[in-house]
Structure formats: structure tokens, C-alpha cells
Amino acid sequence: MSALSAIRRSRNRPARPDTDTSGHRLLEVSGLTTRFDTPDGLVQAVNGVDLHVDRAEIVGVVGESGCGKSVTIRSILGLVRPPGRVVGGTAHFNGVDLLTLRGAELRRLRGKDIGFIAQNPFSALNPVMRIHRQFRNIMAAHDPASAGEVRDRARAALADVGIAGPGRVLDGYAHQLSGGMAQRVVIAMAMLLNPAFVIADEPTTGLDLTVQRQILDLIRGLVREHGRSMLLVTHDLGVVAQYCDRVVVMYAGKVIEHGSVRDVLTAPRHPYTQALIRAIPRPGRPLVHLTGRPPDLVDYPDGCPFRARCPHAFEPCGHTVPEPVTVASGQTYRCHLREDGEVGL
Ligand code: SF4
């Protein structure tokens, strides 16, 4: 399905409420702020990000490369390494602030309660260790079992992700697998301990189009079937339209719009979201590229970070950071322009 037709279909989908009225919130991130000390200066990679994921919900995080999507999820998972550091915010998962946990406590949660599917399966898999040994290591860290039991569970996990002949894969190495097969192995490892929550960081990067859809269908099936929740990072609005319930749009390390997929993709409020949607190829129409580049995160601009690329920018955008505005449906955006033509300051 094309990105455009996926967005059109999302119009017919019922919108999920954007406020938690039933105590079903699984992850609540608030004010998340991450910096990188580099020779060029302090990179303001993530700037006060707020987002949440409810139980049995799939939330997409979308934006161009370098807008802070991956650093946000790595910050939540405690995977930011020096020179990066999380300098502010909270990330409550099941009521526990992940940002206060030490290494061993976080490792216990990752894998058992939170499954992580990384962008590049070949960097997630150990190239010099047989696959079955890697399954054994996961089990040993969280749920020790006999060698026979580990093998049975690994075979079942590989069968669940559609790998025929799992015994052969278990006895082999990562380099013997195609990209799609390697990502299936990583997905099987992420789901092995039945986590309630899955974080997938652009899980189909580098795969061909047909395999991409198979992998995304597979992940969605494993999430929906077991009532899991997922945070899915992607740069593709078509993926958001097809696979997610809600969407968070990021720009320059900030959330600039969020809401139900139906609301955000069919009635985007922020000029950046509107530009991303206009940039989707449409039959018979010339491409409307989003011109310009995101701002330098070392020399972070005053006011609205989208100002230099925004066709609607006006005087206040240069000095006043837009506050979030929430409309009746729960859709929230950060822009000084209002739909009714008023200027909100
Ligand atoms: Fe454009 Fe101003 Fe809105 Fe930023 S605040 S998106 S520059 S109109």
C-alpha cells in the first residue's frame, strides 16, 4: 500500500482519545532532555520531550533524520553513551522512572518487560557467537533454564516470526542470514520473554520494500495478538498511517505535534507536519519537497526551531517559543498560528 493510500484509509479509522481516562498508561515521558558534549559544542539533541503510550497501543514517532527520534528512545532505554547524557526529565514505565534506574536494574527490565528491536539487525547480533548461544544469554540474564529448554523456546520464538527450519538458524551465525532473516531473529529475541512493551527503532532500514512490509506486518501481529504496546520510530508517514494508533511528530529534538493518526494525518495543524504530508509522492502531481535543513543543534535557534523553513513565519516566531496548544480531540501542536487565523502568544 502506498503512503498516500495508507493516509487516506486512516481517515476512516476511529480516533483514540489522547487523554488517559482509564488508568491504562504504560509509559509516560515528561521533559526528557539529552545533550552531547562534542568538540564543536553542546548538541541539544532532545529538548523537553513529552510523550506517552497506553496499554495495547501503537504510537509512531516520526520526523526527518537527526530530529531526535532515536536519541529519545535510547534515552528512555538508558542506552545513551558518553559524550551523550540525559540531563532532565522523567520516563515512567509501569510507574517506575526508568531514568532513575541503575545499569543492572535497567538491563533486567530491558528484554523482560521491554523488548527492543534495533535499526540494524547485524549490529544487534553478535557476529562471532552462534545464534542459539545468543538466545541462551538472554535467558540466562532473565529466566535461567536448561540447555534443552532454551533451545525449545528459541525454536518456538523463531517459528513465531516465520522462520522455517529454526534448528539450522540456531546453529549458524548472523553473517549466514539475509537482512530480513536477521531482523526476524532480532524480533524473536525481543519477544522471547514476552515483554508488555516493544520499542522498534526504524526496524526495516536497509531492507527491500516487500521485506519491509512483511517485517512490519509481523511486528504488528506479534504486538496486537498479545495485547502489547509499541513505540515505533519511523521517517515514513505511510508506515504511521498503516500501523499506528497515535503519532508524535518531532523536529529539532522537540515534539511539535501529536494526536491520533486520523487527526494528525488528515488535519495536520503544524506547518512542518503539513510539509511532510505534502512531500509524499502522488500520482500525476509534482513532488513538493520540503526545502531547507533542520537547524544546527549546537547553535539552537531562538523562538520556533522551524522558522527558517516555514512559509508562514512572522515576527514573533523569531523570539518566542510556541507553547503547546491542545484542541478538543486532544491533538496538540506548537505553533503561533491558530486555525481561526488568530495569533496565539
Ligand atoms: Fe511557522 Fe511560526 Fe508556526 Fe513556527 S511558530 S511553525 S515559524 S508560523
CSV table of C-alpha atoms and ligand atoms in Angstrom, one decimal:
chain,number,residue,atom,x,y,z
A,1,MET,CA,0.0,0.0,0.0
A,2,SER,CA,1.4,3.5,-0.9
A,3,ALA,CA,2.0,6.1,1.8
A,4,LEU,CA,-0.8,8.2,0.3
A,5,SER,CA,-3.4,5.5,0.3
A,6,ALA,CA,-2.5,4.4,3.8
A,7,ILE,CA,-3.1,8.0,4.9
A,8,ARG,CA,-6.4,8.1,3.1
A,9,ARG,CA,-7.5,4.9,4.8
A,10,SER,CA,-6.6,6.3,8.2
A,11,ARG,CA,-9.4,8.8,7.7
A,12,ASN,CA,-11.9,6.0,8.4
A,13,ARG,CA,-10.2,4.8,11.5
A,14,PRO,CA,-11.8,5.8,14.8
A,15,ALA,CA,-9.5,8.2,16.7
A,16,ARG,CA,-8.2,7.0,20.1
A,17,PRO,CA,-8.6,9.5,22.9
A,18,ASP,CA,-5.4,11.3,23.7
A,19,THR,CA,-6.0,11.5,27.4
A,20,ASP,CA,-5.8,8.6,29.7
A,21,THR,CA,-9.2,8.2,31.3
A,22,SER,CA,-8.9,4.6,32.4
A,23,GLY,CA,-5.5,4.3,34.1
A,24,HIS,CA,-4.1,2.4,31.1
A,25,ARG,CA,-1.0,4.4,30.7
A,26,LEU,CA,2.1,2.2,30.3
A,27,LEU,CA,4.8,4.8,29.5
A,28,GLU,CA,4.8,8.5,30.4
A,29,VAL,CA,7.8,10.6,29.3
A,30,SER,CA,8.0,14.1,30.6
A,31,GLY,CA,10.5,16.9,29.9
A,32,LEU,CA,13.1,14.5,28.5
A,33,THR,CA,16.3,16.4,27.7
A,34,THR,CA,19.5,14.9,26.3
A,35,ARG,CA,22.8,16.6,25.4
A,36,PHE,CA,26.0,15.6,23.7
A,37,ASP,CA,29.3,17.2,24.5
A,38,THR,CA,31.2,17.4,21.3
A,39,PRO,CA,34.4,19.3,20.2
A,40,ASP,CA,32.0,21.6,18.2
A,41,GLY,CA,29.9,22.4,21.3
A,42,LEU,CA,26.9,21.1,23.2
A,43,VAL,CA,24.5,19.3,20.9
A,44,GLN,CA,20.9,19.9,22.1
A,45,ALA,CA,19.6,16.6,20.8
A,46,VAL,CA,16.4,16.2,22.8
A,47,ASN,CA,14.7,19.2,24.2
A,48,GLY,CA,11.9,18.6,26.8
A,49,VAL,CA,10.1,15.8,25.1
A,50,ASP,CA,6.7,14.7,26.4
A,51,LEU,CA,5.0,11.6,25.1
A,52,HIS,CA,3.0,8.7,26.4
A,53,VAL,CA,2.0,5.2,25.3
A,54,ASP,CA,-1.1,3.4,26.6
A,55,ARG,CA,-1.6,-0.3,27.0
A,56,ALA,CA,-2.3,-2.1,23.8
A,57,GLU,CA,-1.5,1.0,21.8
A,58,ILE,CA,1.0,1.5,18.9
A,59,VAL,CA,2.5,5.0,18.9
A,60,GLY,CA,4.6,6.2,15.9
A,61,VAL,CA,7.4,8.7,16.3
A,62,VAL,CA,8.1,10.4,13.0
A,63,GLY,CA,10.4,13.1,11.6
A,64,GLU,CA,13.4,13.6,9.4
A,65,SER,CA,16.8,12.2,10.1
A,66,GLY,CA,18.5,14.0,13.0
A,67,CYS,CA,15.3,15.3,14.6
A,68,GLY,CA,15.9,13.4,17.8
A,69,LYS,CA,13.7,10.3,17.4
A,70,SER,CA,16.4,7.6,18.0
A,71,VAL,CA,18.1,9.6,20.8
A,72,THR,CA,14.7,9.9,22.5
A,73,ILE,CA,14.1,6.2,22.6
A,74,ARG,CA,17.8,5.5,23.5
A,75,SER,CA,17.4,8.0,26.4
A,76,ILE,CA,14.3,6.2,27.6
A,77,LEU,CA,16.1,2.8,27.5
A,78,GLY,CA,19.3,4.1,29.2
A,79,LEU,CA,21.3,3.4,26.0
A,80,VAL,CA,22.8,6.9,25.6
A,81,ARG,CA,26.6,6.6,25.9
A,82,PRO,CA,29.1,9.4,26.6
A,83,PRO,CA,29.6,12.0,25.3
A,84,GLY,CA,25.8,11.9,25.5
A,85,ARG,CA,23.9,12.3,28.8
A,86,VAL,CA,20.3,12.6,29.8
A,87,VAL,CA,20.2,15.9,31.8
A,88,GLY,CA,16.5,16.2,32.6
A,89,GLY,CA,13.0,14.7,32.6
A,90,THR,CA,11.3,11.5,33.7
A,91,ALA,CA,10.2,8.3,31.9
A,92,HIS,CA,7.7,6.4,34.0
A,93,PHE,CA,7.2,2.8,32.8
A,94,ASN,CA,4.5,1.0,34.9
A,95,GLY,CA,5.0,3.7,37.5
A,96,VAL,CA,8.8,3.3,37.7
A,97,ASP,CA,11.0,6.1,36.5
A,98,LEU,CA,13.4,4.4,34.1
A,99,LEU,CA,15.8,7.4,34.3
A,100,THR,CA,16.5,6.7,38.0
A,101,LEU,CA,17.4,3.0,37.5
A,102,ARG,CA,21.0,1.8,37.6
A,103,GLY,CA,22.6,-0.3,34.9
A,104,ALA,CA,21.7,-3.8,36.3
A,105,GLU,CA,18.1,-2.7,37.1
A,106,LEU,CA,17.6,-1.3,33.6
A,107,ARG,CA,19.1,-4.4,32.0
A,108,ARG,CA,16.6,-6.5,34.0
A,109,LEU,CA,13.7,-4.5,32.5
A,110,ARG,CA,15.1,-4.4,29.0
A,111,GLY,CA,14.5,-7.8,27.5
A,112,LYS,CA,12.0,-9.0,30.1
A,113,ASP,CA,9.4,-6.1,30.3
A,114,ILE,CA,10.6,-4.0,27.3
A,115,GLY,CA,11.7,-5.6,24.0
A,116,PHE,CA,14.0,-3.5,21.8
A,117,ILE,CA,14.2,-4.0,18.0
A,118,ALA,CA,17.2,-2.0,16.7
A,119,GLN,CA,17.6,-0.4,13.3
A,120,ASN,CA,20.4,-2.7,12.1
A,121,PRO,CA,20.0,-6.4,13.0
A,122,PHE,CA,23.6,-7.1,12.2
A,123,SER,CA,24.8,-4.6,14.9
A,124,ALA,CA,22.3,-6.2,17.4
A,125,LEU,CA,23.5,-9.7,16.8
A,126,ASN,CA,27.0,-10.9,17.9
A,127,PRO,CA,28.9,-11.9,14.7
A,128,VAL,CA,31.1,-14.4,16.4
A,129,MET,CA,28.6,-16.3,18.5
A,130,ARG,CA,26.1,-18.9,17.3
A,131,ILE,CA,22.5,-17.8,17.3
A,132,HIS,CA,21.5,-20.4,19.9
A,133,ARG,CA,24.1,-19.1,22.3
A,134,GLN,CA,22.7,-15.6,22.0
A,135,PHE,CA,19.3,-16.9,22.9
A,136,ARG,CA,20.9,-18.7,25.9
A,137,ASN,CA,22.5,-15.5,27.1
A,138,ILE,CA,19.1,-13.7,27.1
A,139,MET,CA,17.5,-16.5,29.0
A,140,ALA,CA,20.5,-16.7,31.5
A,141,ALA,CA,20.2,-13.0,32.2
A,142,HIS,CA,16.4,-13.0,32.9
A,143,ASP,CA,14.9,-16.5,33.1
A,144,PRO,CA,17.6,-19.3,33.6
A,145,ALA,CA,16.6,-22.6,32.0
A,146,SER,CA,18.3,-25.9,31.0
A,147,ALA,CA,20.0,-26.0,27.6
A,148,GLY,CA,17.2,-28.2,26.2
A,149,GLU,CA,14.5,-25.8,27.4
A,150,VAL,CA,16.3,-22.8,26.0
A,151,ARG,CA,16.6,-24.5,22.6
A,152,ASP,CA,12.9,-25.4,22.6
A,153,ARG,CA,11.9,-21.8,23.5
A,154,ALA,CA,14.2,-20.4,20.9
A,155,ARG,CA,12.9,-22.7,18.2
A,156,ALA,CA,9.3,-21.7,19.1
A,157,ALA,CA,10.3,-18.0,19.1
A,158,LEU,CA,11.9,-18.4,15.6
A,159,ALA,CA,8.8,-20.3,14.3
A,160,ASP,CA,6.6,-17.4,15.6
A,161,VAL,CA,8.5,-15.0,13.4
A,162,GLY,CA,8.1,-17.2,10.4
A,163,ILE,CA,11.5,-18.9,10.2
A,164,ALA,CA,11.3,-22.3,8.6
A,165,GLY,CA,14.0,-24.7,9.8
A,166,PRO,CA,14.8,-22.8,13.1
A,167,GLY,CA,17.3,-25.5,14.1
A,168,ARG,CA,19.5,-24.6,11.2
A,169,VAL,CA,19.4,-20.9,12.1
A,170,LEU,CA,20.1,-21.6,15.7
A,171,ASP,CA,23.3,-23.5,14.8
A,172,GLY,CA,24.5,-20.8,12.5
A,173,TYR,CA,26.0,-17.3,12.7
A,174,ALA,CA,24.5,-13.9,11.8
A,175,HIS,CA,26.5,-13.5,8.6
A,176,GLN,CA,24.8,-16.5,7.2
A,177,LEU,CA,21.4,-14.7,7.3
A,178,SER,CA,19.8,-12.3,4.8
A,179,GLY,CA,18.9,-8.9,6.2
A,180,GLY,CA,15.2,-9.9,6.5
A,181,MET,CA,16.1,-13.2,8.3
A,182,ALA,CA,18.5,-11.4,10.6
A,183,GLN,CA,15.7,-8.9,11.6
A,184,ARG,CA,13.3,-11.8,12.2
A,185,VAL,CA,15.9,-13.3,14.6
A,186,VAL,CA,16.2,-10.0,16.4
A,187,ILE,CA,12.4,-9.8,16.7
A,188,ALA,CA,12.3,-13.3,18.0
A,189,MET,CA,14.9,-12.3,20.7
A,190,ALA,CA,12.9,-9.2,21.6
A,191,MET,CA,9.7,-11.2,22.1
A,192,LEU,CA,11.4,-14.2,23.7
A,193,LEU,CA,10.5,-13.2,27.3
A,194,ASN,CA,7.0,-11.9,26.4
A,195,PRO,CA,7.5,-8.2,27.1
A,196,ALA,CA,4.5,-6.0,27.6
A,197,PHE,CA,6.1,-3.2,25.7
A,198,VAL,CA,8.2,-3.1,22.5
A,199,ILE,CA,10.3,-0.3,21.1
A,200,ALA,CA,11.2,-0.6,17.5
A,201,ASP,CA,13.8,1.9,16.0
A,202,GLU,CA,13.3,2.1,12.2
A,203,PRO,CA,13.2,-1.7,12.1
A,204,THR,CA,13.2,-2.0,8.3
A,205,THR,CA,16.0,0.3,7.4
A,206,GLY,CA,18.1,-1.2,4.6
A,207,LEU,CA,15.5,-3.9,3.7
A,208,ASP,CA,13.8,-4.0,0.3
A,209,LEU,CA,10.2,-2.8,0.1
A,210,THR,CA,8.5,-6.2,0.1
A,211,VAL,CA,10.5,-7.4,3.0
A,212,GLN,CA,9.9,-4.1,4.9
A,213,ARG,CA,6.1,-4.7,4.7
A,214,GLN,CA,6.5,-8.3,5.8
A,215,ILE,CA,8.6,-7.3,8.8
A,216,LEU,CA,6.2,-4.5,9.8
A,217,ASP,CA,3.2,-6.8,9.4
A,218,LEU,CA,5.0,-9.4,11.5
A,219,ILE,CA,5.8,-7.0,14.3
A,220,ARG,CA,2.3,-5.5,14.4
A,221,GLY,CA,0.8,-9.1,14.5
A,222,LEU,CA,3.0,-10.0,17.5
A,223,VAL,CA,2.2,-6.8,19.3
A,224,ARG,CA,-1.6,-6.9,18.7
A,225,GLU,CA,-2.1,-10.6,19.3
A,226,HIS,CA,-0.6,-10.4,22.7
A,227,GLY,CA,-2.1,-7.1,23.7
A,228,ARG,CA,1.3,-5.4,23.8
A,229,SER,CA,2.1,-1.8,23.4
A,230,MET,CA,4.7,-0.4,21.0
A,231,LEU,CA,6.7,2.8,20.2
A,232,LEU,CA,7.6,2.6,16.5
A,233,VAL,CA,10.2,5.1,15.2
A,234,THR,CA,10.0,5.8,11.5
A,235,HIS,CA,10.6,8.5,9.0
A,236,ASP,CA,7.7,7.2,6.8
A,237,LEU,CA,4.3,8.7,7.3
A,238,GLY,CA,2.8,5.8,5.3
A,239,VAL,CA,4.1,3.4,8.0
A,240,VAL,CA,2.5,5.6,10.6
A,241,ALA,CA,-0.8,5.6,8.7
A,242,GLN,CA,-0.9,1.9,8.3
A,243,TYR,CA,0.5,0.6,11.6
A,244,CYS,CA,0.0,3.2,14.4
A,245,ASP,CA,-2.9,4.4,16.6
A,246,ARG,CA,-1.3,7.7,17.6
A,247,VAL,CA,1.6,9.7,16.2
A,248,VAL,CA,4.2,12.0,17.7
A,249,VAL,CA,5.9,14.4,15.2
A,250,MET,CA,9.4,15.5,16.2
A,251,TYR,CA,11.5,18.4,14.9
A,252,ALA,CA,14.8,19.7,16.2
A,253,GLY,CA,14.6,17.5,19.3
A,254,LYS,CA,11.1,18.7,20.2
A,255,VAL,CA,7.6,17.2,19.9
A,256,ILE,CA,5.9,19.7,17.6
A,257,GLU,CA,2.6,17.9,17.1
A,258,HIS,CA,0.9,14.8,18.4
A,259,GLY,CA,-2.5,13.2,18.3
A,260,SER,CA,-4.5,10.3,16.8
A,261,VAL,CA,-3.2,9.1,13.4
A,262,ARG,CA,-6.5,10.1,11.8
A,263,ASP,CA,-6.5,13.6,13.2
A,264,VAL,CA,-2.8,14.4,12.6
A,265,LEU,CA,-2.5,12.9,9.1
A,266,THR,CA,-5.8,14.2,7.8
A,267,ALA,CA,-5.9,17.6,9.6
A,268,PRO,CA,-2.3,18.5,10.4
A,269,ARG,CA,-2.0,21.7,12.4
A,270,HIS,CA,1.7,22.3,12.4
A,271,PRO,CA,3.4,23.6,9.2
A,272,TYR,CA,6.1,21.0,9.5
A,273,THR,CA,3.6,18.1,9.6
A,274,GLN,CA,1.8,19.7,6.7
A,275,ALA,CA,5.1,19.9,4.7
A,276,LEU,CA,5.9,16.2,5.4
A,277,ILE,CA,2.5,15.2,4.1
A,278,ARG,CA,2.8,17.4,1.0
A,279,ALA,CA,6.2,15.7,0.3
A,280,ILE,CA,4.5,12.3,-0.1
A,281,PRO,CA,4.6,11.3,-3.8
A,282,ARG,CA,1.1,11.5,-5.5
A,283,PRO,CA,0.3,10.2,-9.0
A,284,GLY,CA,0.0,13.0,-11.5
A,285,ARG,CA,1.4,15.7,-9.2
A,286,PRO,CA,4.9,17.0,-8.9
A,287,LEU,CA,6.7,16.3,-5.7
A,288,VAL,CA,6.6,19.2,-3.2
A,289,HIS,CA,9.9,18.9,-1.5
A,290,LEU,CA,10.4,20.3,2.0
A,291,THR,CA,13.2,22.7,1.3
A,292,GLY,CA,16.0,23.8,3.7
A,293,ARG,CA,17.5,21.8,6.5
A,294,PRO,CA,16.8,21.4,10.2
A,295,PRO,CA,18.6,23.8,12.5
A,296,ASP,CA,22.1,23.4,13.9
A,297,LEU,CA,21.5,21.7,17.3
A,298,VAL,CA,24.8,23.2,18.6
A,299,ASP,CA,23.6,26.7,17.8
A,300,TYR,CA,20.0,26.2,18.6
A,301,PRO,CA,17.8,29.0,17.3
A,302,ASP,CA,15.7,31.3,19.4
A,303,GLY,CA,11.9,31.2,19.0
A,304,CYS,CA,10.4,28.4,16.8
A,305,PRO,CA,13.0,26.0,15.5
A,306,PHE,CA,11.1,25.5,12.2
A,307,ARG,CA,11.2,29.3,11.5
A,308,ALA,CA,13.9,29.2,8.8
A,309,ARG,CA,11.8,26.7,6.7
A,310,CYS,CA,8.3,27.9,7.5
A,311,PRO,CA,6.3,29.7,4.8
A,312,HIS,CA,4.1,31.2,7.5
A,313,ALA,CA,6.8,32.6,9.8
A,314,PHE,CA,6.1,36.0,11.1
A,315,GLU,CA,7.7,38.3,13.6
A,316,PRO,CA,7.0,36.5,16.9
A,317,CYS,CA,8.4,33.2,15.6
A,318,GLY,CA,11.9,34.6,15.8
A,319,HIS,CA,12.0,35.2,19.5
A,320,THR,CA,9.1,33.4,21.3
A,321,VAL,CA,9.0,29.6,21.6
A,322,PRO,CA,5.5,28.4,20.7
A,323,GLU,CA,3.7,26.8,23.7
A,324,PRO,CA,1.6,23.6,23.1
A,325,VAL,CA,-2.0,24.2,22.0
A,326,THR,CA,-4.5,21.3,22.5
A,327,VAL,CA,-7.7,21.2,20.5
A,328,ALA,CA,-10.9,19.3,21.5
A,329,SER,CA,-9.8,16.0,20.0
A,330,GLY,CA,-6.6,16.0,22.1
A,331,GLN,CA,-4.5,16.8,19.1
A,332,THR,CA,-1.7,19.1,20.3
A,333,TYR,CA,0.7,21.3,18.3
A,334,ARG,CA,3.3,24.0,18.9
A,335,CYS,CA,2.8,27.0,16.5
A,336,HIS,CA,1.9,30.6,17.0
A,337,LEU,CA,-0.7,30.4,14.2
A,338,ARG,CA,-4.2,29.3,15.1
A,339,GLU,CA,-6.7,27.7,12.7
A,340,ASP,CA,-9.1,30.6,13.2
A,341,GLY,CA,-6.4,32.9,11.9
A,342,GLU,CA,-5.6,34.4,15.3
A,343,VAL,CA,-2.1,34.7,16.5
A,344,GLY,CA,-1.6,32.8,19.8
A,345,LEU,CA,1.0,34.4,22.0
B,1,SF4,FE1,5.9,28.7,11.4
B,1,SF4,FE2,5.9,30.5,13.3
B,1,SF4,FE3,4.3,28.3,13.5
B,1,SF4,FE4,7.0,28.1,13.8
B,1,SF4,S1,5.5,29.2,15.1
B,1,SF4,S2,5.7,26.8,12.6
B,1,SF4,S3,7.7,29.6,12.3
B,1,SF4,S4,4.2,30.0,12.0
